[in-house]
XYZ file of C-alpha atoms in Angstrom:
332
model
C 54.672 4.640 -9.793
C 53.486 8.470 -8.692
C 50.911 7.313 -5.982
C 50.069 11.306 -5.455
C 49.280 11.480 -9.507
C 47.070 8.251 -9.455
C 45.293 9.360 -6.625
C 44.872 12.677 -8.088
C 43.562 11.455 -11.467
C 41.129 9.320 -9.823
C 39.297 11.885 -7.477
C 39.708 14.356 -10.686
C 37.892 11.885 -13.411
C 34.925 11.654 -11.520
C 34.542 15.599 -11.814
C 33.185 18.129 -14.599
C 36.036 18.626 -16.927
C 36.016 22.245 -16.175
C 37.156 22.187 -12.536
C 39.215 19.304 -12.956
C 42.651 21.342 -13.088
C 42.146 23.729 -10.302
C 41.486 20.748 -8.014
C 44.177 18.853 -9.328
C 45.916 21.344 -8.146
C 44.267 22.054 -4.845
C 44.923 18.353 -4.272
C 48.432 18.269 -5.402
C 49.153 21.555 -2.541
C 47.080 19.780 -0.119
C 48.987 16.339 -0.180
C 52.717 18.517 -0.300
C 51.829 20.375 2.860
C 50.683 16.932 4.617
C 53.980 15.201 3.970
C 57.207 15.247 5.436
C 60.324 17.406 4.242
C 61.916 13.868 3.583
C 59.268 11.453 2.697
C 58.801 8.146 1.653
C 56.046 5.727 -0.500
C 55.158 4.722 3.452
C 54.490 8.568 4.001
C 52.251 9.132 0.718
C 49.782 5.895 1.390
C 49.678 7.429 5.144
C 48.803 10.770 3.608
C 46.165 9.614 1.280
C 44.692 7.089 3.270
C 43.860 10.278 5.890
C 41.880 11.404 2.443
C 39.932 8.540 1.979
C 38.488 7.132 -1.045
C 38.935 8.957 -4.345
C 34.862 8.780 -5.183
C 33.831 9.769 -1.778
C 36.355 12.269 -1.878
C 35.309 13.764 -5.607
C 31.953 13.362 -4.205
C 32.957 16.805 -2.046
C 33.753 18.505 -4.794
C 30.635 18.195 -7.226
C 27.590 20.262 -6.991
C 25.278 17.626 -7.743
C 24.830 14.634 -5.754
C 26.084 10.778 -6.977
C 23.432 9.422 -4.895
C 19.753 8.978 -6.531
C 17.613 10.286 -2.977
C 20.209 10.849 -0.038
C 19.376 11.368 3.113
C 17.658 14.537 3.077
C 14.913 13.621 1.631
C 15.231 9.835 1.827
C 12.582 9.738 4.574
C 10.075 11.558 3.651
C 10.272 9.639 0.097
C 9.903 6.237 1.576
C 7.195 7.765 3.767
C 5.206 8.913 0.589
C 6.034 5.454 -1.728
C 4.567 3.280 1.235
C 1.060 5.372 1.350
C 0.388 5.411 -2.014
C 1.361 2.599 -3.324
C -1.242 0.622 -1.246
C -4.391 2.890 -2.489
C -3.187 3.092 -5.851
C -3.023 -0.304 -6.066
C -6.795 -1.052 -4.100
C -8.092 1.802 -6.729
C -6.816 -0.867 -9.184
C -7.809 -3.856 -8.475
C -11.408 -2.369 -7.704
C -11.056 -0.658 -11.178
C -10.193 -3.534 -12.678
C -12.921 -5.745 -11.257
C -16.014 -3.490 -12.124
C -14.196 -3.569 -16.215
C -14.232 -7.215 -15.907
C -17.658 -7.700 -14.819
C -19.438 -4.780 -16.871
C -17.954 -6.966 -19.894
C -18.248 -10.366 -18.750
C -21.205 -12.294 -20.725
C -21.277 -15.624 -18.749
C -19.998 -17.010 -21.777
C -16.994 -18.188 -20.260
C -16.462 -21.091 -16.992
C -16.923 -19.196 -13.639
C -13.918 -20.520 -12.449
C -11.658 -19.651 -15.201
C -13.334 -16.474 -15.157
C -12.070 -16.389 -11.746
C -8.355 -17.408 -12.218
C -8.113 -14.664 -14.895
C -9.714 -12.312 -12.726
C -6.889 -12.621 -10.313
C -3.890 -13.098 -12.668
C -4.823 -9.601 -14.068
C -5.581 -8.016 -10.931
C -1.304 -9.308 -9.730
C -0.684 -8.047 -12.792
C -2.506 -4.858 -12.272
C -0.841 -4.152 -8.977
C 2.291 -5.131 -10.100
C 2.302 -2.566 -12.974
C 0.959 0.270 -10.686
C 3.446 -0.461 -8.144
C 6.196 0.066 -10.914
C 4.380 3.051 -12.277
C 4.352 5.229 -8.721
C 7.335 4.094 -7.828
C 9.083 5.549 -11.099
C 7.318 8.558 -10.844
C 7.872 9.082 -7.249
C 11.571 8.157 -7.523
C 11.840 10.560 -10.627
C 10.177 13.978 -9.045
C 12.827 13.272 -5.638
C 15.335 13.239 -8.032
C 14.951 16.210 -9.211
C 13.934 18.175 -5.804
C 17.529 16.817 -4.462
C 19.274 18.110 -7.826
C 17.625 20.815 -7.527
C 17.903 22.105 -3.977
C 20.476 24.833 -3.684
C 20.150 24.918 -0.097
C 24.005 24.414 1.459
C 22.384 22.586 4.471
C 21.855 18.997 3.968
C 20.143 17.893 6.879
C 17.597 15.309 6.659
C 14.108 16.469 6.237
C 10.977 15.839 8.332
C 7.507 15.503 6.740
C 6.883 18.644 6.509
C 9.824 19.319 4.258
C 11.527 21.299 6.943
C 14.664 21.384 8.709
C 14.433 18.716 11.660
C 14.532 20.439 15.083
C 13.767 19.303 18.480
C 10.365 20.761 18.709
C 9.237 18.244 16.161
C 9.120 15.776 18.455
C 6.611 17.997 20.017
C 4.128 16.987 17.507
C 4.538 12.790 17.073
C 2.876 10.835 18.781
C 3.216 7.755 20.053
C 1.689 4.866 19.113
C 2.247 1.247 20.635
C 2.043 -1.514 18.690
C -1.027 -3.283 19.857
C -3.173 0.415 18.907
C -1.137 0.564 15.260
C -3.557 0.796 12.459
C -0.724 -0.741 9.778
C -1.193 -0.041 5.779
C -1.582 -3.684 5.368
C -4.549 -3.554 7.754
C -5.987 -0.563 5.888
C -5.507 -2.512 2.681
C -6.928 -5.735 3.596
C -10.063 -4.183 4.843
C -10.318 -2.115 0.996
C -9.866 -5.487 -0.547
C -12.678 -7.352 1.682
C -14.673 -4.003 0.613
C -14.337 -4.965 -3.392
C -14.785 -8.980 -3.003
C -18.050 -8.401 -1.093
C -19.139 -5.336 -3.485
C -18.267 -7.792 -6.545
C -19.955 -10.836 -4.937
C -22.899 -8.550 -4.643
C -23.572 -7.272 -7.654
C -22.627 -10.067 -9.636
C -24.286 -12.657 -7.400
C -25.802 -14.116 -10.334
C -23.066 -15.487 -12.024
C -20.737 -16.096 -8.732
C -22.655 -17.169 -5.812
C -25.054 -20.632 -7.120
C -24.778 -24.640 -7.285
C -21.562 -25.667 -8.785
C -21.064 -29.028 -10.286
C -17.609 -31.083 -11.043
C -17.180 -31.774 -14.862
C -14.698 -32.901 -17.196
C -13.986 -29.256 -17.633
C -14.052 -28.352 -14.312
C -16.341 -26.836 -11.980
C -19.524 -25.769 -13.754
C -22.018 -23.144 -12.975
C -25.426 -24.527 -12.831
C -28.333 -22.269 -10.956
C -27.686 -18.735 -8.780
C -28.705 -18.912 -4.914
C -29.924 -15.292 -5.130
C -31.991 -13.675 -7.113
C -30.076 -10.797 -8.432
C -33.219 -8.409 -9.197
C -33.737 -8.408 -5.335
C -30.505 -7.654 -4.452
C -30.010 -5.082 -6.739
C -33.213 -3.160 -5.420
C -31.444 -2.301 -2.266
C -28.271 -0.902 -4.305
C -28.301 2.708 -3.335
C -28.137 1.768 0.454
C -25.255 -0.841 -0.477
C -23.698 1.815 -1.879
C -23.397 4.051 1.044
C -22.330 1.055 2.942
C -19.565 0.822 -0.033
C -18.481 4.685 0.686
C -19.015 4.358 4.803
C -16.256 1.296 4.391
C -13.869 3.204 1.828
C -14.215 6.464 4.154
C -13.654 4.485 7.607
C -10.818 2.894 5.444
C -8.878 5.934 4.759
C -9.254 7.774 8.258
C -7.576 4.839 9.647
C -4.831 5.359 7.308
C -4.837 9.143 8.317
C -4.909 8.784 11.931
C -2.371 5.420 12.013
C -3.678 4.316 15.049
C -7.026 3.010 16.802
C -8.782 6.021 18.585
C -11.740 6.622 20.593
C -12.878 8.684 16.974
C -11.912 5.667 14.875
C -13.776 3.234 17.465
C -16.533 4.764 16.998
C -16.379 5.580 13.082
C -15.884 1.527 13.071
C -19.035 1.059 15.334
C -21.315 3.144 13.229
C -20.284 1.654 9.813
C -20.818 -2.163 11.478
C -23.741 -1.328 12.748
C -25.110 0.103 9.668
C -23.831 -2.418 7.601
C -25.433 -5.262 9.880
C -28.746 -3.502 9.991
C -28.926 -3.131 5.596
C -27.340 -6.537 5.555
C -30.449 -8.003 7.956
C -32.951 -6.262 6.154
C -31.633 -7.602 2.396
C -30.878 -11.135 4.267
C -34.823 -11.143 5.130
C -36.438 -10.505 2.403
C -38.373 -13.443 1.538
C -38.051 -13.383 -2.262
C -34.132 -13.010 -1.734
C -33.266 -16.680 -1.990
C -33.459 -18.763 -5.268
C -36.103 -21.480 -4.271
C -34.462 -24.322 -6.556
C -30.792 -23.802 -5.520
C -32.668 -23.809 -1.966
C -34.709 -27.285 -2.644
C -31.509 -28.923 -4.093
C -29.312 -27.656 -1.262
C -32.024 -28.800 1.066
C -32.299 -32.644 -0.046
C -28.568 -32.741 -0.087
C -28.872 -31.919 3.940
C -31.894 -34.512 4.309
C -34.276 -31.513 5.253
C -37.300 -29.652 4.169
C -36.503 -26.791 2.050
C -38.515 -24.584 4.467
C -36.137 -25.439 7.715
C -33.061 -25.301 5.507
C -34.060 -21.802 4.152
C -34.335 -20.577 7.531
C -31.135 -22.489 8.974
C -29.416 -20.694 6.286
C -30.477 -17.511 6.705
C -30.127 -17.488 10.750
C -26.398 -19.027 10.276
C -25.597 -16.406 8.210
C -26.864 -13.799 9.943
C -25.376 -15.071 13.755
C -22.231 -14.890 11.730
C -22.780 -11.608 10.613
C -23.676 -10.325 13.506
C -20.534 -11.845 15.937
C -18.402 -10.645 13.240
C -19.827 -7.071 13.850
C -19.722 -7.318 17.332
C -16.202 -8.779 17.695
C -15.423 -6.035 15.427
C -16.516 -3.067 17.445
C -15.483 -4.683 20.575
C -11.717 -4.950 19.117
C -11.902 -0.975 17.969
C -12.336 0.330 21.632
C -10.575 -2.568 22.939
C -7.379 -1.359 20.852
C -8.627 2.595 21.440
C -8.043 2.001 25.039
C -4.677 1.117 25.171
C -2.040 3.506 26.693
C-alpha cells in the first residue's frame, strides 16, 4: 500500500480537475524532499502527518472557500442576522394583527379568535426568521466567493480591515446600562398588544362568561366610539413608542439621551392615557353595573375605584419607568 499515492489522491479529489496534476505533482516533490535517503512506512506517516489532513490541506489549494461564511466576515454576519431578525419579526406580528382584526367579524368565540391569533403570529415569526436568515446567509455567500482580496483577516463592522484604532471607537457598555434586542423587542410587542387592545376594545376587553363552549363574550367595558375619538393622539403615542424603540436599539445602551427620550414618551403617554381614562362617557355603564354588584358596591364608587386603580397603576408604572432610565443612564 503507496501511503504517498493515497495521500496524494485524497488532497487531489477534493480539487478542480484542472489543477489536479500539477499538484499531484507538487505534492509528490514536496513529500520526496521531506524524507530520508533510506526511508521507511514509519518515515512516510511522519512525513504526512507534518502535512496534516488531506481536506484541510486541499483546502490551501482552492480558490474558493469550503466553508459557507468563514471568519472574515462571520462577525459582521451574525451581527446583521441578530438586528434584523427581531424587527422583521415585530413588523410581522404587528402586520399580522391589524389583517386579523380589519377582517375579523365577531362571528367567531373571542377566545378562539385569540388562540389563532397567536398560533399564526409563531407561525409568522417563524417563517420570517427562516426567510432573513436565507437571504442573509445567501448574499455572505456570495461576498466571501466573491472577494478577491488575498488578505483574509476578519472584518469589523465597517467592512474594513481590523486595526488597533478600532478600538478607538467601541465603547463600553456594562451590563447593568445594556439595552439588549430582547428588551427592544419586548417593549415593540407591549406596543402592538396595547395598540390592538385599543382599537379593538370592543370585541376584546368586556364581561366574559364560562359556557359549554368556552368562554363567551357577552357586553364590551368601553365604548369603542369614545376611544376611537382620541385616535390621532394614540397614534403619535404609537410612533413616540416605535421611535424610542429603535434608538435604543441604535444606541445599545441606556444614556442620559435615551433617559430622557423614555421620560418624554411616559409622560406623554400618561398624560393622553389620563385624559381618555376620564372621560365620563368612556366606560360601558352595564358592564360597569354588573361588575359593580359582583363587588357588593354602587356602580358609582366602583366606576371611580376602577378608574383611580387604573390610573395609580399607570402612573407608578410611568414613574418606575423613568426612574429606571436615568437610574441605568448613570452607571459608569
Amino acid at each position: 500500500m503507496n501511503l504517498t499515492e493515497i495521500y496524494i489522491q485524497e488532497v487531489t479529489r477534493r480539487l478542480p480537475e484542472k489543477n489536479r496534476e500539477d499538484i499531484a505533482l507538487e505534492l509528490r516533490s514536496t513529500i520526496g524532499d521531506m524524507l530520508p535517503d533510506d526511508y521507511n512506512e514509519h518515515d512516510v506517516k511522519e512525513v504526512l502527518e507534518k502535512l496534516g489532513n488531506p481536506a484541510a490541506l486541499a483546502s490551501g489549494y482552492r480558490d474558493q472557500p469550503m466553508h459557507l461564511i468563514g471568519p472574515r466576515y462571520f462577525d459582521v454576519y451574525l451581527s446583521l442576522l441578530k438586528m434584523i431578525i427581531p424587527i422583521a419579526a415585530v413588523i410581522a406580528v404587528i402586520s399580522m394583527i391589524a389583517e386579523y382584526f380589519i377582517s375579523f367579524g365577531g362571528e367567531e368565540a373571542v377566545m378562539n379568535a385569540f388562540l389563532n391569533m397567536m398560533g399564526e403570529g409563531i407561525w409568522r415569526i417563524i417563517e420570517v426568521g427562516i426567510h432573513v436568515f436565507f437571504w442573509l446567509t445567501v448574499v455572505f455567500v456570495i461576498l466571501e466567493r466573491t472577494d478577491k482580496g488575498k488578505e483574509q483577516h476578519p472584518l469589523s463592522a465597517s467592512l474594513k480591515k481590523w486595526t488597533p484604532e478600532d478600538l478607538k471607537t467601541v465603547i463600553y457598555i456594562p451590563k447593568k446600562k445594556a439595552i439588549t434586542k430582547l428588551e427592544v423587542f419586548g417593549y415593540l410587542m407591549w406596543t402592538a398588544i396595547w395598540a390592538t387592545l385599543y382599537f379593538y376594545a370592543n370585541h376584546l376587553l368586556g364581561i366574559y362568561e364560562g359556557g359549554g363552549e368556552g368562554l363567551k363574550f357577552v357586553m364590551p367595558a368601553l365604548n369603542q366610539d369614545v376611544l376611537l375619538r382620541y385616535w390621532p393622539i394614540v397614534i403619535v403615542v404609537i410612533a413616540l413608542e416605535i421611535g424610542l424603540a429603535l434608538y435604543k436599539l441604535l444606541k445599545g445602551q441606556w444614556t442620559k439621551k435615551v433617559a430622557i427620550f423614555n421620560t418624554v414618551v411616559e409622560l406623554f403617554a400618561t398624560v393622553v392615557f389620563i385624559v381618555i381614562v376620564s372621560n365620563p362617557n368612556l366606560m360601558n355603564q352595564e358592564s360597569i353595573t354588573y361588575m359593580s354588584k359582583l363587588f357588593t358596591t354602587s356602580t358609582k364608587q366602583f366606576e371611580i375605584w376602577l378608574i383611580a386603580g387604573i390610573i395609580i397603576i399607570f402612573v407608578v408604572s410611568a414613574a418606575i419607568s423613568i426612574f429606571d432610565g436615568f437610574r441605568k443612564a448613570r452607571i459608569r
